[in-house]
Tab-separated table of C-alpha atoms and ligand atoms in Angstrom:
chain	number	residue	atom	x	y	z
A	1	MET	CA	151.419	153.966	274.470
A	2	THR	CA	152.859	150.569	275.429
A	3	ILE	CA	152.801	147.743	272.936
A	4	CYS	CA	150.082	146.027	275.033
A	5	ASN	CA	147.858	149.111	275.020
A	6	SER	CA	148.416	149.616	271.354
A	7	LEU	CA	147.608	145.995	270.589
A	8	SER	CA	144.513	145.775	272.710
A	9	SER	CA	142.875	148.969	271.480
A	10	GLY	CA	139.828	148.234	269.402
A	11	VAL	CA	140.153	144.468	269.703
A	12	ASN	CA	137.180	142.415	270.757
A	13	ARG	CA	138.833	139.380	272.309
A	14	LYS	CA	135.750	137.202	272.033
A	15	SER	CA	135.740	137.490	268.267
A	16	ASN	CA	139.485	137.379	267.859
A	17	PRO	CA	140.327	134.437	265.589
A	18	ILE	CA	143.822	134.224	267.048
A	19	THR	CA	142.428	133.163	270.426
A	20	MET	CA	140.489	130.295	268.848
A	21	ALA	CA	142.263	126.943	268.988
A	22	ASP	CA	141.626	126.125	265.345
A	23	GLY	CA	140.453	128.786	262.925
A	24	LYS	CA	138.111	128.505	259.967
A	25	THR	CA	140.851	127.987	257.395
A	26	TYR	CA	142.548	125.279	259.430
A	27	GLN	CA	139.181	123.531	259.697
A	28	LYS	CA	138.919	123.700	255.915
A	29	LEU	CA	142.309	122.018	255.581
A	30	LEU	CA	141.172	119.243	257.916
A	31	ARG	CA	138.001	118.825	255.837
A	32	ILE	CA	139.997	118.570	252.600
A	33	ARG	CA	142.208	115.907	254.183
A	34	GLU	CA	139.122	114.052	255.376
A	35	GLU	CA	137.109	114.293	252.166
A	36	LYS	CA	139.827	113.861	249.546
A	37	GLY	CA	142.411	111.834	251.433
A	38	ALA	CA	145.048	114.405	250.460
A	39	GLY	CA	145.008	117.978	249.177
A	40	PHE	CA	146.742	119.739	246.299
A	41	ILE	CA	148.344	123.081	247.211
A	42	LEU	CA	149.577	125.423	244.496
A	43	LEU	CA	152.303	127.832	245.582
A	44	LEU	CA	152.142	131.237	243.895
A	45	ASP	CA	155.233	133.426	243.959
A	46	PRO	CA	154.319	137.142	243.650
A	47	ASP	CA	157.607	137.731	241.832
A	48	LYS	CA	156.842	135.126	239.172
A	49	LEU	CA	153.120	135.524	238.467
A	50	PRO	CA	152.172	138.895	236.934
A	51	VAL	CA	148.972	140.357	238.420
A	52	PRO	CA	147.100	140.447	235.051
A	53	ARG	CA	147.555	136.666	234.769
A	54	ILE	CA	146.243	135.837	238.252
A	55	GLN	CA	142.564	135.472	237.330
A	56	ASN	CA	143.142	133.028	234.449
A	57	SER	CA	145.804	131.059	236.290
A	58	ILE	CA	143.583	130.566	239.311
A	59	GLU	CA	140.508	129.678	237.263
A	60	HIS	CA	142.569	127.052	235.463
A	61	ALA	CA	143.980	125.738	238.744
A	62	ILE	CA	140.539	125.398	240.326
A	63	GLU	CA	139.106	123.671	237.251
A	64	SER	CA	142.071	121.300	237.355
A	65	GLY	CA	141.503	120.356	241.005
A	66	VAL	CA	143.809	122.570	243.087
A	67	ASP	CA	142.385	122.793	246.634
A	68	VAL	CA	144.423	125.507	248.330
A	69	PHE	CA	146.630	128.432	247.295
A	70	PHE	CA	149.822	129.374	249.115
A	71	ILE	CA	151.427	132.750	248.463
A	72	GLY	CA	155.117	133.249	249.146
A	73	GLY	CA	158.646	133.414	247.815
A	74	SER	CA	162.249	133.748	248.890
A	75	PHE	CA	162.320	137.441	248.003
A	76	LEU	CA	159.648	140.015	247.479
A	77	LEU	CA	160.440	142.334	244.620
A	78	ASN	CA	156.777	142.884	243.813
A	79	ARG	CA	155.934	145.962	245.851
A	80	GLN	CA	152.185	145.440	245.546
A	81	PHE	CA	151.966	142.460	247.895
A	82	ASP	CA	148.569	143.387	249.349
A	83	GLY	CA	147.199	143.933	245.846
A	84	PHE	CA	148.539	140.546	244.750
A	85	VAL	CA	146.915	138.804	247.713
A	86	GLN	CA	143.590	140.591	247.145
A	87	GLU	CA	143.567	139.576	243.498
A	88	VAL	CA	144.304	135.940	244.360
A	89	LYS	CA	141.632	135.982	247.049
A	90	ARG	CA	139.068	137.434	244.636
A	91	ALA	CA	139.810	134.767	242.024
A	92	ALA	CA	140.039	131.860	244.489
A	93	GLY	CA	136.483	132.154	245.862
A	94	GLU	CA	135.952	129.590	248.628
A	95	HIS	CA	139.373	128.018	248.169
A	96	PRO	CA	141.704	128.879	251.045
A	97	VAL	CA	144.417	131.461	250.335
A	98	ILE	CA	147.228	131.050	252.854
A	99	LEU	CA	150.402	133.080	253.247
A	100	PHE	CA	153.580	131.016	253.204
A	101	PRO	CA	156.039	133.789	254.035
A	102	GLY	CA	159.660	133.744	252.986
A	103	SER	CA	160.167	136.917	254.977
A	104	LEU	CA	158.483	139.322	257.365
A	105	HIS	CA	157.354	141.453	254.432
A	106	GLN	CA	155.016	138.749	253.203
A	107	ILE	CA	152.186	139.315	255.649
A	108	SER	CA	148.864	140.731	254.501
A	109	PRO	CA	145.444	141.076	256.132
A	110	PHE	CA	143.753	140.064	252.878
A	111	ALA	CA	144.659	136.375	253.055
A	112	ASP	CA	142.524	133.781	254.843
A	113	ALA	CA	145.381	132.700	257.075
A	114	LEU	CA	149.108	132.790	257.668
A	115	LEU	CA	151.243	129.679	257.951
A	116	PHE	CA	153.091	130.651	261.125
A	117	LEU	CA	156.352	128.888	260.443
A	118	SER	CA	159.158	127.956	262.761
A	119	VAL	CA	162.199	126.292	261.195
A	120	ILE	CA	162.326	123.525	263.775
A	121	SER	CA	164.895	121.485	261.840
A	122	GLY	CA	167.473	124.229	262.416
A	123	ARG	CA	169.138	125.710	265.462
A	124	ASN	CA	169.058	129.303	264.310
A	125	PRO	CA	167.112	131.208	266.998
A	126	GLU	CA	166.103	133.923	264.551
A	127	HIS	CA	164.116	131.423	262.486
A	128	LEU	CA	162.936	129.401	265.456
A	129	ILE	CA	161.403	132.304	267.405
A	130	GLY	CA	162.993	135.687	266.546
A	131	SER	CA	161.098	136.557	263.352
A	132	GLN	CA	157.927	135.130	264.868
A	133	VAL	CA	158.141	137.579	267.792
A	134	THR	CA	158.663	140.457	265.369
A	135	ALA	CA	155.678	139.341	263.290
A	136	ALA	CA	153.288	138.532	266.132
A	137	PRO	CA	152.087	142.068	267.025
A	138	LEU	CA	151.442	142.816	263.361
A	139	VAL	CA	149.533	139.566	262.894
A	140	TRP	CA	147.509	140.327	266.002
A	141	LYS	CA	146.648	143.777	264.691
A	142	MET	CA	145.566	142.299	261.369
A	143	GLN	CA	143.384	139.694	263.101
A	144	LEU	CA	144.852	137.171	260.717
A	145	GLU	CA	144.219	133.498	261.400
A	146	THR	CA	147.471	131.677	262.097
A	147	ILE	CA	148.222	128.043	261.379
A	148	SER	CA	151.346	127.098	263.284
A	149	CYS	CA	153.723	124.927	261.333
A	150	GLY	CA	156.849	123.015	262.239
A	151	TYR	CA	158.883	123.705	259.120
A	152	MET	CA	161.571	121.129	258.486
A	153	LEU	CA	164.251	121.474	255.831
A	154	ILE	CA	165.304	118.155	254.361
A	155	GLU	CA	168.562	117.545	252.507
A	156	SER	CA	167.738	117.455	248.797
A	157	GLY	CA	170.912	117.031	246.761
A	158	ALA	CA	172.122	120.629	246.642
A	159	LEU	CA	172.017	123.719	248.844
A	160	THR	CA	168.584	125.360	248.452
A	161	SER	CA	167.548	128.987	248.983
A	162	ALA	CA	165.594	128.002	252.103
A	163	GLN	CA	168.611	126.272	253.628
A	164	PHE	CA	170.987	129.085	252.717
A	165	LEU	CA	168.694	131.915	253.804
A	166	SER	CA	167.707	130.249	257.075
A	167	ASN	CA	171.365	129.642	257.862
A	168	SER	CA	170.614	126.168	259.143
A	169	PHE	CA	171.500	122.564	258.336
A	170	PRO	CA	168.839	120.431	256.712
A	171	ILE	CA	167.962	117.013	258.147
A	172	PRO	CA	169.929	114.275	256.327
A	173	ARG	CA	167.629	112.523	253.840
A	174	SER	CA	168.836	109.099	254.966
A	175	LYS	CA	167.816	109.760	258.594
A	176	PRO	CA	164.005	109.531	258.776
A	177	GLU	CA	164.194	108.907	262.527
A	178	ILE	CA	165.711	112.375	263.034
A	179	ALA	CA	162.837	113.864	261.021
A	180	LEU	CA	160.365	111.946	263.156
A	181	ALA	CA	161.904	113.220	266.407
A	182	HIS	CA	161.570	116.806	265.157
A	183	ALA	CA	158.006	116.327	263.932
A	184	LEU	CA	156.945	114.799	267.252
A	185	ALA	CA	158.608	117.650	269.133
A	186	GLY	CA	156.658	120.093	266.950
A	187	GLN	CA	153.410	118.290	267.678
A	188	PHE	CA	154.112	118.106	271.424
A	189	LEU	CA	154.822	121.852	271.391
A	190	GLY	CA	151.311	122.343	270.033
A	191	MET	CA	151.987	122.973	266.371
A	192	GLN	CA	149.022	122.490	264.067
A	193	SER	CA	150.959	121.147	261.099
A	194	ILE	CA	154.309	119.830	259.915
A	195	TYR	CA	155.931	120.730	256.602
A	196	LEU	CA	158.673	118.528	255.168
A	197	GLU	CA	160.480	120.878	252.789
A	198	ALA	CA	163.073	119.838	250.208
A	199	GLY	CA	163.285	123.479	249.053
A	200	SER	CA	161.894	125.213	246.013
A	201	GLY	CA	163.275	123.664	242.822
A	202	ALA	CA	165.070	120.983	244.857
A	203	LYS	CA	167.057	118.380	242.975
A	204	TRP	CA	165.302	115.557	244.873
A	205	PRO	CA	161.957	115.751	246.677
A	206	VAL	CA	161.547	114.593	250.291
A	207	PRO	CA	162.050	110.793	250.409
A	208	ALA	CA	158.843	108.753	250.623
A	209	GLU	CA	160.331	106.633	253.456
A	210	MET	CA	160.756	109.742	255.602
A	211	ILE	CA	157.196	110.889	254.902
A	212	SER	CA	155.938	107.422	255.748
A	213	LEU	CA	157.695	107.244	259.128
A	214	VAL	CA	156.619	110.759	260.152
A	215	SER	CA	153.035	110.315	258.946
A	216	ARG	CA	152.552	107.050	260.853
A	217	HIS	CA	153.456	108.748	264.140
A	218	ILE	CA	151.830	112.190	264.086
A	219	ARG	CA	148.169	113.188	264.003
A	220	ILE	CA	148.492	116.772	262.712
A	221	PRO	CA	148.404	117.477	258.956
A	222	LEU	CA	151.629	116.668	257.136
A	223	MET	CA	152.620	118.744	254.119
A	224	ALA	CA	155.413	117.857	251.707
A	225	GLY	CA	156.920	120.037	249.020
A	226	GLY	CA	159.991	121.021	247.083
A	227	GLY	CA	161.180	119.547	243.809
A	228	ILE	CA	157.985	117.642	242.969
A	229	ARG	CA	157.852	117.664	239.169
A	230	SER	CA	155.528	114.854	238.137
A	231	PRO	CA	152.180	113.325	239.117
A	232	ARG	CA	154.051	110.104	239.921
A	233	GLU	CA	156.319	111.864	242.434
A	234	ALA	CA	153.264	113.496	244.006
A	235	GLU	CA	151.385	110.198	244.173
A	236	GLU	CA	154.322	108.354	245.784
A	237	ARG	CA	154.371	110.950	248.538
A	238	VAL	CA	150.629	110.748	249.117
A	239	ASN	CA	150.865	106.955	249.203
A	240	ALA	CA	153.596	107.345	251.816
A	241	GLY	CA	151.236	109.411	253.988
A	242	ALA	CA	151.549	113.090	253.020
A	243	HIS	CA	148.252	114.902	253.565
A	244	PHE	CA	149.088	117.891	251.372
A	245	ILE	CA	151.391	118.184	248.383
A	246	VAL	CA	152.784	121.629	247.635
A	247	VAL	CA	153.929	122.404	244.084
A	248	GLY	CA	155.292	125.756	242.934
A	249	ASN	CA	158.258	125.793	240.588
A	250	TYR	CA	157.006	123.161	238.172
A	251	PHE	CA	153.929	125.181	237.248
A	252	GLU	CA	155.974	128.311	236.635
A	253	THR	CA	157.430	126.755	233.489
A	254	GLU	CA	155.853	127.330	230.095
A	255	GLY	CA	153.296	124.704	229.036
A	256	SER	CA	153.219	122.934	232.416
A	257	ALA	CA	149.679	124.029	233.358
A	258	SER	CA	148.140	121.338	231.155
A	259	LEU	CA	149.447	118.684	233.566
A	260	MET	CA	147.716	120.196	236.597
A	261	LYS	CA	144.709	117.879	236.259
A	262	GLU	CA	146.982	114.844	236.319
A	263	PHE	CA	148.693	116.099	239.463
A	264	ALA	CA	145.273	116.545	241.095
A	265	ALA	CA	144.188	113.034	240.079
A	266	ALA	CA	147.437	111.618	241.471
A	267	ILE	CA	147.051	113.475	244.780
A	268	HIS	CA	143.349	112.993	245.515
A	269	ARG	CA	142.535	109.616	247.032
A	270	ARG	CA	138.789	110.084	246.575
B	301	LIG	C1	158.755	125.425	248.151
B	301	LIG	O1	157.805	123.354	248.825
B	301	LIG	C2	157.608	124.464	248.028
B	301	LIG	O2	158.771	126.017	249.399
B	301	LIG	C3	157.368	124.097	246.603
B	301	LIG	O3	158.560	123.668	245.988
B	301	LIG	O4	158.683	125.189	244.033
B	301	LIG	O5	159.993	123.048	244.082
B	301	LIG	O6	157.528	123.001	243.816
B	301	LIG	P1	158.703	123.716	244.400
């Protein structure tokens, strides 16, 4: 059986979410941006959050004002990825659960959508299009909603896992105009979102000036993440024009969960 035959068997194209311009989850993101001014995304790493703690962690996050859950990590040592995603989905209720894959192994049919990333800041073909081609048939088979995302690595004071593993140079933090050129190219290529990424645990988050320049020139949702450790840092980035703030590392540290409400208050404009 050819790959085309195999892919088309049993698929009703009319109901295929992948053929729709904007899926249900993407629409939810647009609504959050519209209603709250900016959204709070909590990144959950399956290697850091034990499954028995998922329910409580998510309940606390929702009570505190988290809008969306991302699932992803640099590595995947947890072999029960589908189980992890199902558990998060069960606890998250109506809140979108979106895969933010660090590798091809982090794809599951149980999420609401997959952030279909291309590392557009780099010139490594594998991360621009290679992995995406490998993933595409699987995503099609799963009927998973995709949200295309121009993923841009920004220099953040030290080499990050994302920079090292993607084998690409980040955009210099003092060159917002280079970031803007990439973001516009992503938008013109039809991407549904842009992610300015300092890298997990980055020394410095993405500069507010860069966010401001990019945000003033694009119309698709702009996410910013990496190294955001305080409500003030989150607020500065929302004030600069970020539509979604992604925080992961900070909330993995003991005792940090109590500050989640303050992050939410700093991120939400209304
Ligand atoms: C990483 O941008 C995300 O891909 C979140 O970064 O873990 O540093 O919050 P942190």
